[in-house]
mmCIF file of C-alpha atoms in Angstrom:
data_model
loop_
_atom_site.group_PDB
_atom_site.id
_atom_site.type_symbol
_atom_site.label_atom_id
_atom_site.label_comp_id
_atom_site.label_asym_id
_atom_site.label_seq_id
_atom_site.Cartn_x
_atom_site.Cartn_y
_atom_site.Cartn_z
ATOM 1 C CA UNK P 1 -9.514 40.108 3.008
ATOM 2 C CA UNK P 2 -10.705 39.273 -0.470
ATOM 3 C CA UNK P 3 -10.218 35.681 -1.609
ATOM 4 C CA UNK P 4 -10.473 33.614 -4.763
ATOM 5 C CA UNK P 5 -10.206 29.828 -4.982
ATOM 6 C CA UNK P 6 -9.725 27.604 -7.994
ATOM 7 C CA UNK P 7 -9.848 23.871 -7.296
ATOM 8 C CA UNK P 8 -8.697 21.568 -10.059
ATOM 9 C CA UNK P 9 -10.740 18.828 -8.421
ATOM 10 C CA UNK P 10 -12.359 17.100 -11.379
ATOM 11 C CA UNK P 11 -9.428 14.746 -11.782
ATOM 12 C CA UNK P 12 -9.928 13.462 -8.234
ATOM 13 C CA UNK P 13 -12.768 11.270 -9.477
ATOM 14 C CA UNK P 14 -10.137 9.387 -11.452
ATOM 15 C CA UNK P 15 -7.574 9.426 -8.628
ATOM 16 C CA UNK P 16 -5.591 12.152 -10.344
ATOM 17 C CA UNK P 17 -3.784 15.197 -8.988
ATOM 18 C CA UNK P 18 -5.716 17.966 -7.255
ATOM 19 C CA UNK P 19 -4.326 21.482 -6.944
ATOM 20 C CA UNK P 20 -6.001 24.441 -5.283
ATOM 21 C CA UNK P 21 -5.033 27.973 -6.317
ATOM 22 C CA UNK P 22 -5.862 30.285 -3.388
ATOM 23 C CA UNK P 23 -5.309 34.015 -3.716
ATOM 24 C CA UNK P 24 -5.693 36.554 -0.909
ATOM 25 C CA UNK P 25 -5.733 40.338 -1.284
ATOM 26 C CA UNK P 26 -6.816 43.344 0.729
ATOM 27 C CA UNK P 27 -9.397 44.388 -1.878
ATOM 28 C CA UNK P 28 -11.370 42.336 -4.461
ATOM 29 C CA UNK P 29 -10.207 44.440 -7.415
ATOM 30 C CA UNK P 30 -6.648 43.327 -6.709
ATOM 31 C CA UNK P 31 -7.545 39.769 -7.727
ATOM 32 C CA UNK P 32 -7.236 39.890 -11.494
ATOM 33 C CA UNK P 33 -7.104 36.116 -12.084
ATOM 34 C CA UNK P 34 -7.981 33.058 -10.024
ATOM 35 C CA UNK P 35 -5.178 30.873 -11.364
ATOM 36 C CA UNK P 36 -1.745 31.444 -9.836
ATOM 37 C CA UNK P 37 0.655 32.396 -12.600
ATOM 38 C CA UNK P 38 4.068 30.928 -13.366
ATOM 39 C CA UNK P 39 6.487 31.774 -10.568
ATOM 40 C CA UNK P 40 3.839 33.674 -8.599
ATOM 41 C CA UNK P 41 3.336 31.350 -5.601
ATOM 42 C CA UNK P 42 4.095 32.792 -2.156
ATOM 43 C CA UNK P 43 3.309 29.633 -0.183
ATOM 44 C CA UNK P 44 3.219 26.004 -1.277
ATOM 45 C CA UNK P 45 1.311 23.721 1.100
ATOM 46 C CA UNK P 46 2.030 20.313 -0.387
ATOM 47 C CA UNK P 47 -0.177 17.600 1.082
ATOM 48 C CA UNK P 48 1.087 15.191 -1.599
ATOM 49 C CA UNK P 49 4.761 15.274 -2.581
ATOM 50 C CA UNK P 50 4.110 13.521 -5.903
ATOM 51 C CA UNK P 51 1.731 16.285 -7.020
ATOM 52 C CA UNK P 52 4.022 19.014 -5.657
ATOM 53 C CA UNK P 53 6.945 17.641 -7.673
ATOM 54 C CA UNK P 54 4.953 17.619 -10.919
ATOM 55 C CA UNK P 55 5.876 20.034 -13.695
ATOM 56 C CA UNK P 56 2.563 21.892 -13.393
ATOM 57 C CA UNK P 57 3.281 22.670 -9.748
ATOM 58 C CA UNK P 58 7.004 23.403 -9.995
ATOM 59 C CA UNK P 59 6.628 26.066 -12.692
ATOM 60 C CA UNK P 60 4.454 28.127 -10.313
ATOM 61 C CA UNK P 61 7.182 28.328 -7.665
ATOM 62 C CA UNK P 62 9.929 30.955 -7.369
ATOM 63 C CA UNK P 63 13.367 30.545 -5.814
ATOM 64 C CA UNK P 64 13.283 34.025 -4.264
ATOM 65 C CA UNK P 65 9.729 34.413 -2.982
ATOM 66 C CA UNK P 66 8.112 30.985 -2.497
ATOM 67 C CA UNK P 67 8.130 29.224 0.850
ATOM 68 C CA UNK P 68 7.118 25.582 1.056
ATOM 69 C CA UNK P 69 5.847 23.101 3.645
ATOM 70 C CA UNK P 70 5.725 19.591 2.223
ATOM 71 C CA UNK P 71 4.245 16.305 3.384
ATOM 72 C CA UNK P 72 6.988 13.902 2.338
ATOM 73 C CA UNK P 73 4.913 10.756 2.835
ATOM 74 C CA UNK P 74 4.951 8.912 -0.489
ATOM 75 C CA UNK P 75 1.479 7.965 -1.712
ATOM 76 C CA UNK P 76 1.385 6.039 -5.040
ATOM 77 C CA UNK P 77 -0.720 7.698 -7.741
ATOM 78 C CA UNK P 78 -3.334 6.177 -10.025
ATOM 79 C CA UNK P 79 -0.556 5.541 -12.560
ATOM 80 C CA UNK P 80 0.823 2.963 -10.123
ATOM 81 C CA UNK P 81 -2.394 0.958 -10.468
ATOM 82 C CA UNK P 82 -1.873 0.762 -14.217
ATOM 83 C CA UNK P 83 1.888 0.170 -13.964
ATOM 84 C CA UNK P 84 2.815 -1.327 -10.599
ATOM 85 C CA UNK P 85 6.485 -1.526 -11.568
ATOM 86 C CA UNK P 86 6.745 2.266 -11.470
ATOM 87 C CA UNK P 87 9.319 3.757 -9.138
ATOM 88 C CA UNK P 88 8.811 6.863 -7.033
ATOM 89 C CA UNK P 89 12.222 8.441 -6.335
ATOM 90 C CA UNK P 90 11.313 10.397 -3.204
ATOM 91 C CA UNK P 91 14.819 11.861 -2.832
ATOM 92 C CA UNK P 92 14.573 13.312 -6.332
ATOM 93 C CA UNK P 93 11.150 14.805 -5.588
ATOM 94 C CA UNK P 94 12.401 16.459 -2.408
ATOM 95 C CA UNK P 95 15.391 17.863 -4.262
ATOM 96 C CA UNK P 96 13.263 19.228 -7.108
ATOM 97 C CA UNK P 97 10.864 20.993 -4.738
ATOM 98 C CA UNK P 98 13.626 22.367 -2.520
ATOM 99 C CA UNK P 99 15.523 23.728 -5.527
ATOM 100 C CA UNK P 100 12.344 25.332 -6.910
ATOM 101 C CA UNK P 101 11.822 27.283 -3.668
ATOM 102 C CA UNK P 102 15.464 28.212 -3.187
ATOM 103 C CA UNK P 103 16.102 25.787 -0.327
ATOM 104 C CA UNK P 104 13.287 27.102 1.873
ATOM 105 C CA UNK P 105 11.108 23.969 1.858
ATOM 106 C CA UNK P 106 10.338 22.248 5.154
ATOM 107 C CA UNK P 107 9.472 18.554 4.988
ATOM 108 C CA UNK P 108 7.340 16.658 7.504
ATOM 109 C CA UNK P 109 5.812 13.177 7.359
ATOM 110 C CA UNK P 110 2.373 14.588 8.027
ATOM 111 C CA UNK P 111 0.421 11.522 6.915
ATOM 112 C CA UNK P 112 2.017 9.239 9.491
ATOM 113 C CA UNK P 113 1.849 11.843 12.253
ATOM 114 C CA UNK P 114 -1.741 12.941 11.610
ATOM 115 C CA UNK P 115 -3.076 9.422 11.037
ATOM 116 C CA UNK P 116 -1.463 8.090 14.197
ATOM 117 C CA UNK P 117 -2.670 11.001 16.308
ATOM 118 C CA UNK P 118 -6.169 11.404 14.858
ATOM 119 C CA UNK P 119 -6.917 7.930 13.487
ATOM 120 C CA UNK P 120 -7.694 9.102 9.948
ATOM 121 C CA UNK P 121 -5.385 10.076 7.098
ATOM 122 C CA UNK P 122 -7.779 12.851 6.012
ATOM 123 C CA UNK P 123 -6.418 14.776 9.012
ATOM 124 C CA UNK P 124 -3.192 15.257 7.031
ATOM 125 C CA UNK P 125 -4.568 18.278 5.191
ATOM 126 C CA UNK P 126 -5.519 20.385 8.206
ATOM 127 C CA UNK P 127 -2.375 19.213 10.005
ATOM 128 C CA UNK P 128 -0.362 20.774 7.162
ATOM 129 C CA UNK P 129 -2.335 24.026 7.436
ATOM 130 C CA UNK P 130 -1.540 24.170 11.152
ATOM 131 C CA UNK P 131 2.131 23.530 10.426
ATOM 132 C CA UNK P 132 2.238 26.345 7.870
ATOM 133 C CA UNK P 133 0.356 28.773 10.132
ATOM 134 C CA UNK P 134 2.705 28.182 13.064
ATOM 135 C CA UNK P 135 5.651 28.948 10.770
ATOM 136 C CA UNK P 136 4.108 32.375 10.145
ATOM 137 C CA UNK P 137 3.389 31.671 6.487
ATOM 138 C CA UNK P 138 -0.390 32.174 6.419
ATOM 139 C CA UNK P 139 -1.631 35.798 6.639
ATOM 140 C CA UNK P 140 -4.695 34.844 8.679
ATOM 141 C CA UNK P 141 -5.433 35.063 12.383
ATOM 142 C CA UNK P 142 -5.857 32.019 14.604
ATOM 143 C CA UNK P 143 -9.364 33.196 15.432
ATOM 144 C CA UNK P 144 -10.279 33.403 11.750
ATOM 145 C CA UNK P 145 -9.076 29.865 11.008
ATOM 146 C CA UNK P 146 -10.814 28.369 14.025
ATOM 147 C CA UNK P 147 -14.020 30.225 13.109
ATOM 148 C CA UNK P 148 -13.793 28.827 9.586
ATOM 149 C CA UNK P 149 -13.543 25.317 11.055
ATOM 150 C CA UNK P 150 -16.654 26.016 13.105
ATOM 151 C CA UNK P 151 -18.565 27.376 10.099
ATOM 152 C CA UNK P 152 -17.652 24.268 8.113
ATOM 153 C CA UNK P 153 -19.657 22.331 10.704
ATOM 154 C CA UNK P 154 -17.898 18.963 10.286
ATOM 155 C CA UNK P 155 -16.120 17.267 13.235
ATOM 156 C CA UNK P 156 -15.318 20.689 14.623
ATOM 157 C CA UNK P 157 -13.398 19.724 17.751
ATOM 158 C CA UNK P 158 -11.442 17.012 15.922
ATOM 159 C CA UNK P 159 -10.423 19.479 13.213
ATOM 160 C CA UNK P 160 -9.352 22.029 15.787
ATOM 161 C CA UNK P 161 -7.184 19.423 17.501
ATOM 162 C CA UNK P 162 -5.710 18.401 14.154
ATOM 163 C CA UNK P 163 -4.820 22.017 13.386
ATOM 164 C CA UNK P 164 -3.263 22.340 16.860
ATOM 165 C CA UNK P 165 -1.170 19.186 16.371
ATOM 166 C CA UNK P 166 0.139 20.659 13.116
ATOM 167 C CA UNK P 167 1.122 23.824 14.984
ATOM 168 C CA UNK P 168 2.900 21.811 17.656
ATOM 169 C CA UNK P 169 4.761 19.774 15.036
ATOM 170 C CA UNK P 170 6.151 23.026 13.615
ATOM 171 C CA UNK P 171 7.031 24.451 17.051
ATOM 172 C CA UNK P 172 8.224 21.374 18.952
ATOM 173 C CA UNK P 173 8.425 18.248 16.772
ATOM 174 C CA UNK P 174 10.035 16.210 19.561
ATOM 175 C CA UNK P 175 6.928 16.547 21.706
ATOM 176 C CA UNK P 176 4.765 15.236 18.867
ATOM 177 C CA UNK P 177 7.058 12.239 18.441
ATOM 178 C CA UNK P 178 6.836 11.628 22.193
ATOM 179 C CA UNK P 179 3.044 11.820 22.039
ATOM 180 C CA UNK P 180 2.974 9.272 19.220
ATOM 181 C CA UNK P 181 5.247 6.972 21.222
ATOM 182 C CA UNK P 182 2.696 7.066 24.037
ATOM 183 C CA UNK P 183 -0.059 6.128 21.575
ATOM 184 C CA UNK P 184 1.937 3.325 19.933
ATOM 185 C CA UNK P 185 4.522 2.266 22.524
ATOM 186 C CA UNK P 186 5.399 -0.880 20.562
ATOM 187 C CA UNK P 187 5.310 0.029 16.865
ATOM 188 C CA UNK P 188 5.828 -2.898 14.493
ATOM 189 C CA UNK P 189 9.369 -3.402 13.274
ATOM 190 C CA UNK P 190 9.854 -2.836 9.581
ATOM 191 C CA UNK P 191 13.404 -4.084 9.230
ATOM 192 C CA UNK P 192 14.019 -7.717 10.136
ATOM 193 C CA UNK P 193 17.059 -9.932 9.976
ATOM 194 C CA UNK P 194 16.839 -12.890 7.617
ATOM 195 C CA UNK P 195 16.195 -15.328 10.478
ATOM 196 C CA UNK P 196 13.513 -13.035 11.903
ATOM 197 C CA UNK P 197 11.891 -12.780 8.489
ATOM 198 C CA UNK P 198 11.729 -16.559 8.068
ATOM 199 C CA UNK P 199 10.461 -17.027 11.627
ATOM 200 C CA UNK P 200 7.775 -14.375 11.225
ATOM 201 C CA UNK P 201 6.543 -15.772 7.932
ATOM 202 C CA UNK P 202 6.522 -19.296 9.323
ATOM 203 C CA UNK P 203 4.229 -18.059 12.086
ATOM 204 C CA UNK P 204 2.019 -16.378 9.503
ATOM 205 C CA UNK P 205 1.772 -19.568 7.437
ATOM 206 C CA UNK P 206 0.877 -21.549 10.552
ATOM 207 C CA UNK P 207 -2.015 -19.146 11.114
ATOM 208 C CA UNK P 208 -2.804 -19.264 7.410
ATOM 209 C CA UNK P 209 -3.017 -23.074 7.310
ATOM 210 C CA UNK P 210 -1.167 -25.179 9.904
ATOM 211 C CA UNK P 211 2.276 -26.142 11.262
ATOM 212 C CA UNK P 212 2.937 -28.653 8.479
ATOM 213 C CA UNK P 213 2.379 -25.968 5.850
ATOM 214 C CA UNK P 214 4.861 -23.689 7.599
ATOM 215 C CA UNK P 215 7.368 -26.540 7.882
ATOM 216 C CA UNK P 216 7.236 -26.991 4.104
ATOM 217 C CA UNK P 217 8.208 -23.324 3.758
ATOM 218 C CA UNK P 218 11.099 -23.563 6.239
ATOM 219 C CA UNK P 219 12.422 -26.715 4.588
ATOM 220 C CA UNK P 220 12.817 -25.012 1.219
ATOM 221 C CA UNK P 221 14.386 -21.905 2.756
ATOM 222 C CA UNK P 222 16.885 -23.966 4.728
ATOM 223 C CA UNK P 223 17.890 -25.849 1.587
ATOM 224 C CA UNK P 224 18.454 -22.542 -0.223
ATOM 225 C CA UNK P 225 20.520 -21.191 2.686
ATOM 226 C CA UNK P 226 22.698 -24.304 2.820
ATOM 227 C CA UNK P 227 23.337 -24.207 -0.917
ATOM 228 C CA UNK P 228 24.189 -20.498 -0.964
ATOM 229 C CA UNK P 229 26.510 -20.699 2.033
ATOM 230 C CA UNK P 230 28.688 -23.078 0.021
ATOM 231 C CA UNK P 231 29.455 -20.140 -2.297
ATOM 232 C CA UNK P 232 31.820 -17.725 -0.494
ATOM 233 C CA UNK P 233 30.819 -14.078 -0.755
ATOM 234 C CA UNK P 234 27.466 -14.736 -2.434
ATOM 235 C CA UNK P 235 24.091 -13.642 -1.088
ATOM 236 C CA UNK P 236 20.554 -12.780 -2.112
ATOM 237 C CA UNK P 237 19.323 -16.132 -3.413
ATOM 238 C CA UNK P 238 17.956 -17.471 -0.125
ATOM 239 C CA UNK P 239 16.354 -14.101 0.620
ATOM 240 C CA UNK P 240 14.621 -14.077 -2.773
ATOM 241 C CA UNK P 241 13.319 -17.590 -2.108
ATOM 242 C CA UNK P 242 12.084 -16.585 1.366
ATOM 243 C CA UNK P 243 10.108 -13.664 -0.049
ATOM 244 C CA UNK P 244 8.648 -15.379 -3.092
ATOM 245 C CA UNK P 245 7.826 -18.800 -1.666
ATOM 246 C CA UNK P 246 5.850 -17.048 1.057
ATOM 247 C CA UNK P 247 4.111 -14.889 -1.549
ATOM 248 C CA UNK P 248 2.951 -17.976 -3.436
ATOM 249 C CA UNK P 249 2.009 -20.018 -0.353
ATOM 250 C CA UNK P 250 -0.025 -17.213 1.268
ATOM 251 C CA UNK P 251 -2.332 -16.624 -1.707
ATOM 252 C CA UNK P 252 -5.579 -14.943 -0.695
ATOM 253 C CA UNK P 253 -8.345 -17.431 -1.250
ATOM 254 C CA UNK P 254 -11.796 -17.496 0.349
ATOM 255 C CA UNK P 255 -10.481 -18.933 3.623
ATOM 256 C CA UNK P 256 -7.721 -16.338 3.978
ATOM 257 C CA UNK P 257 -10.013 -13.401 3.216
ATOM 258 C CA UNK P 258 -12.373 -14.725 5.895
ATOM 259 C CA UNK P 259 -9.524 -15.121 8.404
ATOM 260 C CA UNK P 260 -8.177 -11.630 7.774
ATOM 261 C CA UNK P 261 -11.600 -10.111 8.371
ATOM 262 C CA UNK P 262 -12.383 -12.063 11.540
ATOM 263 C CA UNK P 263 -9.134 -12.992 13.298
ATOM 264 C CA UNK P 264 -6.833 -9.976 12.904
ATOM 265 C CA UNK P 265 -8.746 -7.264 14.788
ATOM 266 C CA UNK P 266 -10.419 -5.761 11.703
ATOM 267 C CA UNK P 267 -13.783 -5.149 13.390
ATOM 268 C CA UNK P 268 -12.140 -3.815 16.553
ATOM 269 C CA UNK P 269 -10.232 -1.242 14.505
ATOM 270 C CA UNK P 270 -13.452 -0.094 12.843
ATOM 271 C CA UNK P 271 -15.188 0.184 16.217
ATOM 272 C CA UNK P 272 -12.326 2.325 17.502
ATOM 273 C CA UNK P 273 -12.466 4.650 14.497
ATOM 274 C CA UNK P 274 -16.195 5.010 13.809
ATOM 275 C CA UNK P 275 -19.210 5.729 15.966
ATOM 276 C CA UNK P 276 -21.764 2.929 16.534
ATOM 277 C CA UNK P 277 -24.342 2.437 13.800
ATOM 278 C CA UNK P 278 -22.090 2.095 10.756
ATOM 279 C CA UNK P 279 -22.934 -0.568 8.191
ATOM 280 C CA UNK P 280 -20.508 -2.804 6.328
ATOM 281 C CA UNK P 281 -20.928 -3.676 2.660
ATOM 282 C CA UNK P 282 -18.534 -6.070 0.939
ATOM 283 C CA UNK P 283 -17.986 -5.936 -2.833
ATOM 284 C CA UNK P 284 -16.711 -9.308 -4.005
ATOM 285 C CA UNK P 285 -16.736 -11.720 -6.910
ATOM 286 C CA UNK P 286 -16.579 -15.256 -5.421
ATOM 287 C CA UNK P 287 -15.696 -17.681 -8.232
ATOM 288 C CA UNK P 288 -18.519 -20.071 -7.272
ATOM 289 C CA UNK P 289 -21.192 -17.375 -6.995
ATOM 290 C CA UNK P 290 -20.281 -14.426 -9.215
ATOM 291 C CA UNK P 291 -21.737 -13.992 -12.688
ATOM 292 C CA UNK P 292 -19.594 -13.161 -15.689
ATOM 293 C CA UNK P 293 -19.784 -9.939 -17.638
ATOM 294 C CA UNK P 294 -21.277 -10.820 -21.051
ATOM 295 C CA UNK P 295 -18.961 -8.361 -22.789
ATOM 296 C CA UNK P 296 -15.608 -9.140 -21.149
ATOM 297 C CA UNK P 297 -16.203 -12.614 -19.739
ATOM 298 C CA UNK P 298 -14.783 -11.447 -16.398
ATOM 299 C CA UNK P 299 -16.431 -12.067 -13.033
ATOM 300 C CA UNK P 300 -18.610 -9.202 -11.837
ATOM 301 C CA UNK P 301 -18.501 -8.015 -8.242
ATOM 302 C CA UNK P 302 -21.658 -8.029 -6.160
ATOM 303 C CA UNK P 303 -22.520 -6.243 -2.921
ATOM 304 C CA UNK P 304 -22.961 -8.333 0.223
ATOM 305 C CA UNK P 305 -24.295 -6.998 3.511
ATOM 306 C CA UNK P 306 -22.965 -7.137 7.084
ATOM 307 C CA UNK P 307 -24.132 -10.756 7.478
ATOM 308 C CA UNK P 308 -20.926 -11.671 5.635
ATOM 309 C CA UNK P 309 -18.960 -11.194 8.866
ATOM 310 C CA UNK P 310 -20.781 -14.212 10.355
ATOM 311 C CA UNK P 311 -20.151 -16.178 7.188
ATOM 312 C CA UNK P 312 -16.475 -15.203 7.307
ATOM 313 C CA UNK P 313 -16.229 -16.455 10.893
ATOM 314 C CA UNK P 314 -17.520 -19.886 9.902
ATOM 315 C CA UNK P 315 -15.397 -20.022 6.770
ATOM 316 C CA UNK P 316 -12.179 -19.107 8.587
ATOM 317 C CA UNK P 317 -12.630 -22.112 10.846
ATOM 318 C CA UNK P 318 -12.719 -24.415 7.817
ATOM 319 C CA UNK P 319 -9.390 -23.322 6.334
ATOM 320 C CA UNK P 320 -7.749 -26.699 7.003
ATOM 321 C CA UNK P 321 -9.946 -28.054 4.210
ATOM 322 C CA UNK P 322 -7.847 -25.966 1.822
ATOM 323 C CA UNK P 323 -6.495 -28.129 -0.987
ATOM 324 C CA UNK P 324 -8.186 -31.356 0.184
ATOM 325 C CA UNK P 325 -10.878 -33.319 -1.666
ATOM 326 C CA UNK P 326 -13.445 -31.740 0.682
ATOM 327 C CA UNK P 327 -12.466 -28.159 -0.244
ATOM 328 C CA UNK P 328 -15.510 -26.710 -2.069
ATOM 329 C CA UNK P 329 -13.383 -23.921 -3.565
ATOM 330 C CA UNK P 330 -10.266 -25.946 -4.294
ATOM 331 C CA UNK P 331 -11.494 -27.493 -7.526
ATOM 332 C CA UNK P 332 -11.825 -24.220 -9.441
ATOM 333 C CA UNK P 333 -9.293 -23.429 -12.150
ATOM 334 C CA UNK P 334 -7.991 -20.448 -10.184
ATOM 335 C CA UNK P 335 -7.310 -22.382 -6.971
ATOM 336 C CA UNK P 336 -5.769 -25.359 -8.782
ATOM 337 C CA UNK P 337 -3.538 -22.912 -10.627
ATOM 338 C CA UNK P 338 -2.360 -21.289 -7.393
ATOM 339 C CA UNK P 339 -1.402 -24.658 -5.903
ATOM 340 C CA UNK P 340 0.370 -25.550 -9.139
ATOM 341 C CA UNK P 341 2.416 -22.341 -8.895
ATOM 342 C CA UNK P 342 3.628 -23.371 -5.437
ATOM 343 C CA UNK P 343 4.560 -26.866 -6.607
ATOM 344 C CA UNK P 344 6.344 -25.569 -9.697
ATOM 345 C CA UNK P 345 8.279 -22.968 -7.731
ATOM 346 C CA UNK P 346 9.378 -25.481 -5.121
ATOM 347 C CA UNK P 347 10.528 -27.844 -7.863
ATOM 348 C CA UNK P 348 12.366 -24.989 -9.599
ATOM 349 C CA UNK P 349 14.215 -23.911 -6.458
ATOM 350 C CA UNK P 350 15.254 -27.430 -5.531
ATOM 351 C CA UNK P 351 16.564 -27.880 -9.060
ATOM 352 C CA UNK P 352 18.520 -24.601 -8.870
ATOM 353 C CA UNK P 353 19.957 -25.559 -5.492
ATOM 354 C CA UNK P 354 21.624 -28.651 -6.924
ATOM 355 C CA UNK P 355 23.307 -26.592 -9.668
ATOM 356 C CA UNK P 356 24.113 -23.323 -7.888
ATOM 357 C CA UNK P 357 27.557 -21.918 -8.711
ATOM 358 C CA UNK P 358 29.213 -18.486 -8.527
ATOM 359 C CA UNK P 359 28.756 -18.236 -12.305
ATOM 360 C CA UNK P 360 25.002 -18.793 -12.382
ATOM 361 C CA UNK P 361 24.200 -17.298 -8.972
ATOM 362 C CA UNK P 362 22.857 -14.003 -10.374
ATOM 363 C CA UNK P 363 20.645 -15.839 -12.883
ATOM 364 C CA UNK P 364 19.331 -18.054 -10.068
ATOM 365 C CA UNK P 365 18.282 -14.966 -8.119
ATOM 366 C CA UNK P 366 16.398 -13.638 -11.164
ATOM 367 C CA UNK P 367 14.587 -16.948 -11.480
ATOM 368 C CA UNK P 368 13.777 -16.997 -7.772
ATOM 369 C CA UNK P 369 12.235 -13.532 -8.054
ATOM 370 C CA UNK P 370 9.883 -14.190 -10.989
ATOM 371 C CA UNK P 371 6.816 -14.678 -8.718
ATOM 372 C CA UNK P 372 7.171 -11.007 -7.721
ATOM 373 C CA UNK P 373 5.477 -10.200 -11.058
ATOM 374 C CA UNK P 374 2.316 -12.021 -9.966
ATOM 375 C CA UNK P 375 -0.085 -9.462 -8.521
ATOM 376 C CA UNK P 376 -3.808 -8.842 -8.357
ATOM 377 C CA UNK P 377 -6.801 -11.176 -8.479
ATOM 378 C CA UNK P 378 -8.910 -12.900 -11.091
ATOM 379 C CA UNK P 379 -8.201 -11.929 -14.696
ATOM 380 C CA UNK P 380 -5.560 -9.395 -13.580
ATOM 381 C CA UNK P 381 -3.649 -12.126 -11.790
ATOM 382 C CA UNK P 382 -3.988 -14.431 -14.803
ATOM 383 C CA UNK P 383 -2.342 -11.802 -17.008
ATOM 384 C CA UNK P 384 0.525 -11.361 -14.551
ATOM 385 C CA UNK P 385 1.017 -15.131 -14.242
ATOM 386 C CA UNK P 386 1.407 -15.272 -18.011
ATOM 387 C CA UNK P 387 4.047 -12.505 -17.832
ATOM 388 C CA UNK P 388 5.905 -14.344 -15.087
ATOM 389 C CA UNK P 389 5.817 -17.612 -17.043
ATOM 390 C CA UNK P 390 7.281 -15.952 -20.130
ATOM 391 C CA UNK P 391 10.142 -14.418 -18.154
ATOM 392 C CA UNK P 392 10.702 -17.673 -16.318
ATOM 393 C CA UNK P 393 10.936 -19.623 -19.590
ATOM 394 C CA UNK P 394 13.555 -17.204 -20.965
ATOM 395 C CA UNK P 395 15.630 -17.379 -17.794
ATOM 396 C CA UNK P 396 15.377 -21.170 -17.646
ATOM 397 C CA UNK P 397 16.597 -21.389 -21.214
ATOM 398 C CA UNK P 398 19.662 -19.313 -20.351
ATOM 399 C CA UNK P 399 20.167 -21.465 -17.255
ATOM 400 C CA UNK P 400 20.007 -24.653 -19.298
ATOM 401 C CA UNK P 401 16.857 -26.039 -17.633
ATOM 402 C CA UNK P 402 13.605 -27.184 -19.283
ATOM 403 C CA UNK P 403 10.491 -24.986 -18.861
ATOM 404 C CA UNK P 404 8.083 -25.713 -16.019
ATOM 405 C CA UNK P 405 4.548 -26.904 -16.657
ATOM 406 C CA UNK P 406 1.885 -24.248 -16.936
ATOM 407 C CA UNK P 407 -0.588 -23.688 -14.145
ATOM 408 C CA UNK P 408 -3.613 -25.996 -14.378
#
């Protein structure tokens, strides 16, 4: 067969969409253009549902002739980095794609399946090819595809297994689910009851700092629960407090970064995924060590070698110094500001609790959720704290309370 390929891959360097136009014909002179025209797609293999639901992709599909296999795992785009309040309506994307192909689309959560089975999300792509081939949608022989994998010369046996798993998912999805269950017999629960949520986060805060720190969290949550239960038919306030107090208390400082690297199985996971001999490099901007960019005034990241794992181990053991006079990091503006946020939020919630009524309940929830705006690190976090403070001040004014003090 003759083949032409057009990869719109330049945008990938900026985390943008990538689309490949692949055309097959019996003779080369039948390929008049490399770009697939509007409505001229026979098969859509969508490894990313966000890209597949874009206008540029949808216009190339046809209700009568296009068949589609779609990975419905939702992966945020680069736009999400710039606007992390964006929503990704997955149901709407599925509907748009299915309508564009006349209801012939088949959806599979290929990212979760391939990553769990093969240990790497890059396996998603070949998994999707295997799925499409098993459905009879690719006009190529099994021998030809396997030979192409061999000629590519990269992780040949792994890629062949990935392709085979994709075929099996199309033929007998239940067996793939069963295989995953044998790999992860005790998958983590996503949905938790309120009591389970509070218990889990208390355990996390104990590991983060100590039992007294976790007790401070539970005390505030219990006060919120007691206050809200006095209002028949009302809910949501205590849950908002549980989420946002934890968010503020578990801020990622030097001690927590060190703990996450050394006490949560990070190195073991790398050893299981990569062959011996790999080298770790950490890109960080520690407030006490990093230099500032002369143009922007922001801290510049530096590269640190694998010796940082030993440093992290020592640092994690010193986390109980956090916030004390002996904390070498605790006197920076950033760390003092993070502790001030916790104190201010606790004071705010205890003030709301004493005044909670059915009339102001909705406004209290909005106030309790303002820390959700605080994301990122360094100057990015500072900007989001300022946004949260502005919203908080407006809501407090409508609630009839004075504004809180700004972070130190």
